[in-house]
Amino acid sequence: METVLPSIASAHDQERIASILRLKAERNAVILAHYYQYSEIQELADFVGDSLELSRKAQQTDADVIVFCGVHFMAETAKILNPTKRVLLPDVHAGCSLAESAPADEYRRVREQLRERYPNHVGITYINCSAEVKALSDIICTSSNAERIIGSVPEDVPILFAPDRNLGAYLQRKTGRTMLLWNGTCIVHQSFSLRRIEEQLAEHPDAELIAHPECEDAILERAHFIGSTSALLRYTMESPRSTFIVATEPGILHQMAKASPQKRFIPALPQEEGCRCSECPYMKLNTLEKLYQCLLQGEPEIHLDPELIERARQPLERMLELSR
Ligand code: 13P
Ligand code: SF4
């Protein structure tokens, strides 16, 4: 799976693409897509980006409808930041293992217990969480601004970092700051195998390993560069190297190959041979057909209680303010 530029679309897909573009114009909709979406969806989108960039775009758009080709927490974030817009998600079941690892009741209970021991502690929560958990957090962060967000909290104030323990451990090493870490993981980034990546590096001695900070410590320690999806893409564009082993969801290879067609991008291998576990099963629920149906029917739509929107907006806006 090294060549990721889309194959010629079938006549049916071409017809669907034309219908999507027509409906998008009729509904005054904007299509936002994450890098882990299928290539054909990325090609159709008005904007493709990482979680932080997509949040900003969702907040700033003046379109009437935001079609979010990503996962549920991303569409919820768009609704929270721009509540007067209709926000559609092509497949409402597009969840996230990290968001699932932090149910709101459990998060609330842990915060209450912690307040007894550390009354002044701060809850920094990765954007990969539900609207309820955002509302219970003090500041949200993404993988591209987390260091800055942590740096904004005074040294003597304890931090609970949720829900990604790998990103949290990486940030502890980067900032030298000890935090209380929630025990969640991304099933996709957890699937990579250092043993198999070592074999890939031996096979391609000129290659650099680049990794998303949701990967385990052992892989991050071996990586030549670590960053958010946008940072990984920028790195491959700017680096003089010509071969990269990419330890993140392989949807990003589409933009990497598009930006640097002369370079070679090799998806890092997961533990199980032959398994497609490095592909996000949630992101990949969105298809061209579901995107078409969602624009046609105007659903699935994200509905959130206005009071929840108000509470979840504050920690998100704190993040946007701190990452200007
Ligand atoms: P970023 O695109 O912000 O790096 O996030 C990666 C991810 O796992 C999104 O679900
Ligand atoms: Fe969640 Fe991981 Fe999929 Fe991103 S790649 S949506 S963190 S399960």
PDB file of C-alpha atoms in Angstrom, residues 31-214:
ATOM      1  CA  ILE A  31     -16.840  19.846   3.779  1.00  0.00           C
ATOM      2  CA  LEU A  32     -14.116  19.508   6.412  1.00  0.00           C
ATOM      3  CA  ALA A  33     -12.048  16.320   6.410  1.00  0.00           C
ATOM      4  CA  HIS A  34      -9.392  14.810   8.645  1.00  0.00           C
ATOM      5  CA  TYR A  35      -6.252  13.281   7.083  1.00  0.00           C
ATOM      6  CA  TYR A  36      -7.420   9.786   8.048  1.00  0.00           C
ATOM      7  CA  GLN A  37     -10.386   9.909   5.655  1.00  0.00           C
ATOM      8  CA  TYR A  38     -10.399   7.945   2.399  1.00  0.00           C
ATOM      9  CA  SER A  39      -8.441   9.703  -0.374  1.00  0.00           C
ATOM     10  CA  GLU A  40     -11.556  10.429  -2.450  1.00  0.00           C
ATOM     11  CA  ILE A  41     -13.150  12.238   0.501  1.00  0.00           C
ATOM     12  CA  GLN A  42      -9.963  14.255   1.112  1.00  0.00           C
ATOM     13  CA  GLU A  43     -10.016  15.237  -2.574  1.00  0.00           C
ATOM     14  CA  LEU A  44     -13.609  16.481  -2.312  1.00  0.00           C
ATOM     15  CA  ALA A  45     -13.159  18.398   0.923  1.00  0.00           C
ATOM     16  CA  ASP A  46     -12.876  22.184   1.102  1.00  0.00           C
ATOM     17  CA  PHE A  47     -10.292  21.774   3.834  1.00  0.00           C
ATOM     18  CA  VAL A  48      -8.204  18.843   5.118  1.00  0.00           C
ATOM     19  CA  GLY A  49      -6.305  19.219   8.368  1.00  0.00           C
ATOM     20  CA  ASP A  50      -5.393  18.055  11.861  1.00  0.00           C
ATOM     21  CA  SER A  51      -7.718  18.374  14.862  1.00  0.00           C
ATOM     22  CA  LEU A  52      -6.642  21.913  15.768  1.00  0.00           C
ATOM     23  CA  GLU A  53      -6.837  23.264  12.212  1.00  0.00           C
ATOM     24  CA  LEU A  54     -10.238  21.645  11.685  1.00  0.00           C
ATOM     25  CA  SER A  55     -11.563  23.187  14.918  1.00  0.00           C
ATOM     26  CA  ARG A  56     -10.432  26.623  13.771  1.00  0.00           C
ATOM     27  CA  LYS A  57     -12.006  26.164  10.336  1.00  0.00           C
ATOM     28  CA  ALA A  58     -15.276  25.007  11.908  1.00  0.00           C
ATOM     29  CA  GLN A  59     -15.312  28.047  14.193  1.00  0.00           C
ATOM     30  CA  GLN A  60     -14.600  30.502  11.368  1.00  0.00           C
ATOM     31  CA  THR A  61     -16.811  29.208   8.554  1.00  0.00           C
ATOM     32  CA  ASP A  62     -19.775  31.238   7.353  1.00  0.00           C
ATOM     33  CA  ALA A  63     -21.325  28.264   5.512  1.00  0.00           C
ATOM     34  CA  ASP A  64     -24.811  27.230   6.732  1.00  0.00           C
ATOM     35  CA  VAL A  65     -23.890  23.550   7.023  1.00  0.00           C
ATOM     36  CA  ILE A  66     -20.638  21.914   8.159  1.00  0.00           C
ATOM     37  CA  VAL A  67     -20.225  18.353   6.875  1.00  0.00           C
ATOM     38  CA  PHE A  68     -17.565  16.864   9.094  1.00  0.00           C
ATOM     39  CA  CYS A  69     -15.740  13.931   7.512  1.00  0.00           C
ATOM     40  CA  GLY A  70     -14.016  12.750  10.646  1.00  0.00           C
ATOM     41  CA  VAL A  71     -15.243  11.217  13.891  1.00  0.00           C
ATOM     42  CA  HIS A  72     -17.998  12.082  16.355  1.00  0.00           C
ATOM     43  CA  PHE A  73     -15.915  14.121  18.824  1.00  0.00           C
ATOM     44  CA  MET A  74     -14.691  16.296  15.924  1.00  0.00           C
ATOM     45  CA  ALA A  75     -18.226  16.993  14.681  1.00  0.00           C
ATOM     46  CA  GLU A  76     -19.307  17.757  18.266  1.00  0.00           C
ATOM     47  CA  THR A  77     -16.384  20.178  18.588  1.00  0.00           C
ATOM     48  CA  ALA A  78     -17.529  21.947  15.400  1.00  0.00           C
ATOM     49  CA  LYS A  79     -21.055  22.274  16.841  1.00  0.00           C
ATOM     50  CA  ILE A  80     -19.730  23.605  20.158  1.00  0.00           C
ATOM     51  CA  LEU A  81     -17.555  26.225  18.452  1.00  0.00           C
ATOM     52  CA  ASN A  82     -20.167  27.286  15.897  1.00  0.00           C
ATOM     53  CA  PRO A  83     -23.567  26.355  17.404  1.00  0.00           C
ATOM     54  CA  THR A  84     -25.800  28.212  14.942  1.00  0.00           C
ATOM     55  CA  LYS A  85     -24.602  25.987  12.069  1.00  0.00           C
ATOM     56  CA  ARG A  86     -26.021  22.596  11.198  1.00  0.00           C
ATOM     57  CA  VAL A  87     -23.242  20.025  11.657  1.00  0.00           C
ATOM     58  CA  LEU A  88     -23.537  16.717   9.790  1.00  0.00           C
ATOM     59  CA  LEU A  89     -21.428  13.573  10.222  1.00  0.00           C
ATOM     60  CA  PRO A  90     -21.745  11.033   7.355  1.00  0.00           C
ATOM     61  CA  ASP A  91     -21.740   8.055   9.780  1.00  0.00           C
ATOM     62  CA  VAL A  92     -22.973   8.764  13.288  1.00  0.00           C
ATOM     63  CA  HIS A  93     -21.201   5.617  14.557  1.00  0.00           C
ATOM     64  CA  ALA A  94     -17.770   7.074  13.750  1.00  0.00           C
ATOM     65  CA  GLY A  95     -16.509   7.046  17.356  1.00  0.00           C
ATOM     66  CA  CYS A  96     -13.010   6.897  18.831  1.00  0.00           C
ATOM     67  CA  SER A  97     -11.398   4.412  21.242  1.00  0.00           C
ATOM     68  CA  LEU A  98      -9.796   7.287  23.174  1.00  0.00           C
ATOM     69  CA  ALA A  99     -13.108   9.105  23.636  1.00  0.00           C
ATOM     70  CA  GLU A 100     -14.708   5.797  24.738  1.00  0.00           C
ATOM     71  CA  SER A 101     -11.981   5.231  27.326  1.00  0.00           C
ATOM     72  CA  ALA A 102     -13.165   8.286  29.300  1.00  0.00           C
ATOM     73  CA  PRO A 103     -16.908   8.023  30.059  1.00  0.00           C
ATOM     74  CA  ALA A 104     -18.200  11.315  31.509  1.00  0.00           C
ATOM     75  CA  ASP A 105     -19.399   9.743  34.804  1.00  0.00           C
ATOM     76  CA  GLU A 106     -16.018   8.180  35.458  1.00  0.00           C
ATOM     77  CA  TYR A 107     -14.184  11.367  34.561  1.00  0.00           C
ATOM     78  CA  ARG A 108     -16.453  13.391  36.879  1.00  0.00           C
ATOM     79  CA  ARG A 109     -15.884  10.905  39.743  1.00  0.00           C
ATOM     80  CA  VAL A 110     -12.085  11.000  39.308  1.00  0.00           C
ATOM     81  CA  ARG A 111     -12.084  14.817  39.269  1.00  0.00           C
ATOM     82  CA  GLU A 112     -14.172  14.905  42.468  1.00  0.00           C
ATOM     83  CA  GLN A 113     -11.791  12.486  44.228  1.00  0.00           C
ATOM     84  CA  LEU A 114      -8.768  14.447  43.028  1.00  0.00           C
ATOM     85  CA  ARG A 115     -10.242  17.735  44.265  1.00  0.00           C
ATOM     86  CA  GLU A 116     -10.139  16.331  47.819  1.00  0.00           C
ATOM     87  CA  ARG A 117      -6.388  15.682  47.516  1.00  0.00           C
ATOM     88  CA  TYR A 118      -5.365  18.435  45.090  1.00  0.00           C
ATOM     89  CA  PRO A 119      -8.007  21.181  45.340  1.00  0.00           C
ATOM     90  CA  ASN A 120      -6.195  23.368  42.788  1.00  0.00           C
ATOM     91  CA  HIS A 121      -5.434  20.665  40.183  1.00  0.00           C
ATOM     92  CA  VAL A 122      -6.120  21.382  36.503  1.00  0.00           C
ATOM     93  CA  GLY A 123      -7.762  18.949  34.059  1.00  0.00           C
ATOM     94  CA  ILE A 124      -6.103  19.156  30.636  1.00  0.00           C
ATOM     95  CA  THR A 125      -8.008  16.927  28.224  1.00  0.00           C
ATOM     96  CA  TYR A 126      -7.058  15.825  24.733  1.00  0.00           C
ATOM     97  CA  ILE A 127      -9.675  16.912  22.191  1.00  0.00           C
ATOM     98  CA  ASN A 128     -10.414  13.192  21.537  1.00  0.00           C
ATOM     99  CA  CYS A 129     -13.188  13.087  24.158  1.00  0.00           C
ATOM    100  CA  SER A 130     -16.956  13.581  24.355  1.00  0.00           C
ATOM    101  CA  ALA A 131     -18.644  16.989  24.734  1.00  0.00           C
ATOM    102  CA  GLU A 132     -19.575  16.015  28.332  1.00  0.00           C
ATOM    103  CA  VAL A 133     -15.924  15.367  29.214  1.00  0.00           C
ATOM    104  CA  LYS A 134     -14.901  18.643  27.548  1.00  0.00           C
ATOM    105  CA  ALA A 135     -17.446  20.434  29.716  1.00  0.00           C
ATOM    106  CA  LEU A 136     -15.901  18.855  32.849  1.00  0.00           C
ATOM    107  CA  SER A 137     -12.323  19.778  31.804  1.00  0.00           C
ATOM    108  CA  ASP A 138     -10.419  23.018  32.397  1.00  0.00           C
ATOM    109  CA  ILE A 139      -8.496  23.227  29.110  1.00  0.00           C
ATOM    110  CA  ILE A 140      -8.588  21.139  25.931  1.00  0.00           C
ATOM    111  CA  CYS A 141      -5.486  20.413  23.875  1.00  0.00           C
ATOM    112  CA  THR A 142      -4.546  18.656  20.651  1.00  0.00           C
ATOM    113  CA  SER A 143      -1.290  16.921  19.754  1.00  0.00           C
ATOM    114  CA  SER A 144      -0.076  20.115  18.064  1.00  0.00           C
ATOM    115  CA  ASN A 145      -0.508  22.507  21.000  1.00  0.00           C
ATOM    116  CA  ALA A 146      -0.330  20.260  24.094  1.00  0.00           C
ATOM    117  CA  GLU A 147       3.158  21.397  25.159  1.00  0.00           C
ATOM    118  CA  ARG A 148       2.083  25.022  25.089  1.00  0.00           C
ATOM    119  CA  ILE A 149      -1.115  24.279  27.017  1.00  0.00           C
ATOM    120  CA  ILE A 150       0.819  22.390  29.700  1.00  0.00           C
ATOM    121  CA  GLY A 151       3.313  25.278  29.863  1.00  0.00           C
ATOM    122  CA  SER A 152       0.452  27.671  30.637  1.00  0.00           C
ATOM    123  CA  VAL A 153      -0.235  25.914  33.964  1.00  0.00           C
ATOM    124  CA  PRO A 154       2.020  27.078  36.856  1.00  0.00           C
ATOM    125  CA  GLU A 155       4.712  24.513  37.793  1.00  0.00           C
ATOM    126  CA  ASP A 156       3.284  23.856  41.271  1.00  0.00           C
ATOM    127  CA  VAL A 157      -0.241  23.073  40.048  1.00  0.00           C
ATOM    128  CA  PRO A 158      -0.974  19.330  39.595  1.00  0.00           C
ATOM    129  CA  ILE A 159      -2.355  18.283  36.187  1.00  0.00           C
ATOM    130  CA  LEU A 160      -4.688  15.428  35.305  1.00  0.00           C
ATOM    131  CA  PHE A 161      -4.056  14.570  31.653  1.00  0.00           C
ATOM    132  CA  ALA A 162      -6.786  12.506  29.954  1.00  0.00           C
ATOM    133  CA  PRO A 163      -7.489  10.274  28.130  1.00  0.00           C
ATOM    134  CA  ASP A 164      -4.362   9.278  26.090  1.00  0.00           C
ATOM    135  CA  ARG A 165      -1.680   7.740  28.309  1.00  0.00           C
ATOM    136  CA  ASN A 166       0.852   7.517  25.440  1.00  0.00           C
ATOM    137  CA  LEU A 167       0.518  11.187  24.512  1.00  0.00           C
ATOM    138  CA  GLY A 168       0.567  12.039  28.236  1.00  0.00           C
ATOM    139  CA  ALA A 169       3.789  10.053  28.828  1.00  0.00           C
ATOM    140  CA  TYR A 170       5.395  11.658  25.771  1.00  0.00           C
ATOM    141  CA  LEU A 171       4.441  15.126  27.051  1.00  0.00           C
ATOM    142  CA  GLN A 172       5.879  14.311  30.478  1.00  0.00           C
ATOM    143  CA  ARG A 173       9.216  13.508  28.829  1.00  0.00           C
ATOM    144  CA  LYS A 174       9.082  16.614  26.611  1.00  0.00           C
ATOM    145  CA  THR A 175       8.087  19.096  29.326  1.00  0.00           C
ATOM    146  CA  GLY A 176       9.756  17.444  32.342  1.00  0.00           C
ATOM    147  CA  ARG A 177       6.423  17.815  34.101  1.00  0.00           C
ATOM    148  CA  THR A 178       4.902  14.921  36.095  1.00  0.00           C
ATOM    149  CA  MET A 179       1.169  14.565  35.459  1.00  0.00           C
ATOM    150  CA  LEU A 180      -1.584  12.215  36.574  1.00  0.00           C
ATOM    151  CA  LEU A 181      -2.339  10.168  33.459  1.00  0.00           C
ATOM    152  CA  TRP A 182      -5.669   8.643  32.423  1.00  0.00           C
ATOM    153  CA  ASN A 183      -5.302   5.090  31.097  1.00  0.00           C
ATOM    154  CA  GLY A 184      -6.722   5.411  27.560  1.00  0.00           C
ATOM    155  CA  THR A 185      -5.156   4.513  24.219  1.00  0.00           C
ATOM    156  CA  CYS A 186      -5.866   4.810  20.516  1.00  0.00           C
ATOM    157  CA  ILE A 187      -6.377   1.303  19.102  1.00  0.00           C
ATOM    158  CA  VAL A 188      -4.766   2.382  15.835  1.00  0.00           C
ATOM    159  CA  HIS A 189      -1.518   3.818  17.216  1.00  0.00           C
ATOM    160  CA  GLN A 190      -1.361   1.036  19.800  1.00  0.00           C
ATOM    161  CA  SER A 191      -1.304  -1.539  17.000  1.00  0.00           C
ATOM    162  CA  PHE A 192       2.197  -0.752  15.663  1.00  0.00           C
ATOM    163  CA  SER A 193       4.970  -3.260  16.292  1.00  0.00           C
ATOM    164  CA  LEU A 194       8.498  -2.057  17.096  1.00  0.00           C
ATOM    165  CA  ARG A 195       9.889  -5.441  16.005  1.00  0.00           C
ATOM    166  CA  ARG A 196       8.298  -5.161  12.581  1.00  0.00           C
ATOM    167  CA  ILE A 197       9.233  -1.476  12.263  1.00  0.00           C
ATOM    168  CA  GLU A 198      12.862  -2.439  13.020  1.00  0.00           C
ATOM    169  CA  GLU A 199      12.629  -4.937  10.142  1.00  0.00           C
ATOM    170  CA  GLN A 200      11.279  -2.179   7.880  1.00  0.00           C
ATOM    171  CA  LEU A 201      14.124   0.159   8.918  1.00  0.00           C
ATOM    172  CA  ALA A 202      16.666  -2.592   8.209  1.00  0.00           C
ATOM    173  CA  GLU A 203      15.113  -3.151   4.793  1.00  0.00           C
ATOM    174  CA  HIS A 204      15.182   0.609   4.022  1.00  0.00           C
ATOM    175  CA  PRO A 205      18.370   1.892   5.706  1.00  0.00           C
ATOM    176  CA  ASP A 206      17.885   5.400   4.268  1.00  0.00           C
ATOM    177  CA  ALA A 207      14.377   5.725   5.643  1.00  0.00           C
ATOM    178  CA  GLU A 208      13.363   7.866   8.591  1.00  0.00           C
ATOM    179  CA  LEU A 209      10.712   6.709  11.048  1.00  0.00           C
ATOM    180  CA  ILE A 210       8.157   9.436  11.754  1.00  0.00           C
ATOM    181  CA  ALA A 211       5.457   8.870  14.379  1.00  0.00           C
ATOM    182  CA  HIS A 212       2.345  10.371  15.939  1.00  0.00           C
ATOM    183  CA  PRO A 213       2.638  10.888  19.731  1.00  0.00           C
ATOM    184  CA  GLU A 214      -0.344   8.553  20.295  1.00  0.00           C
TER     185      GLU A 214
END
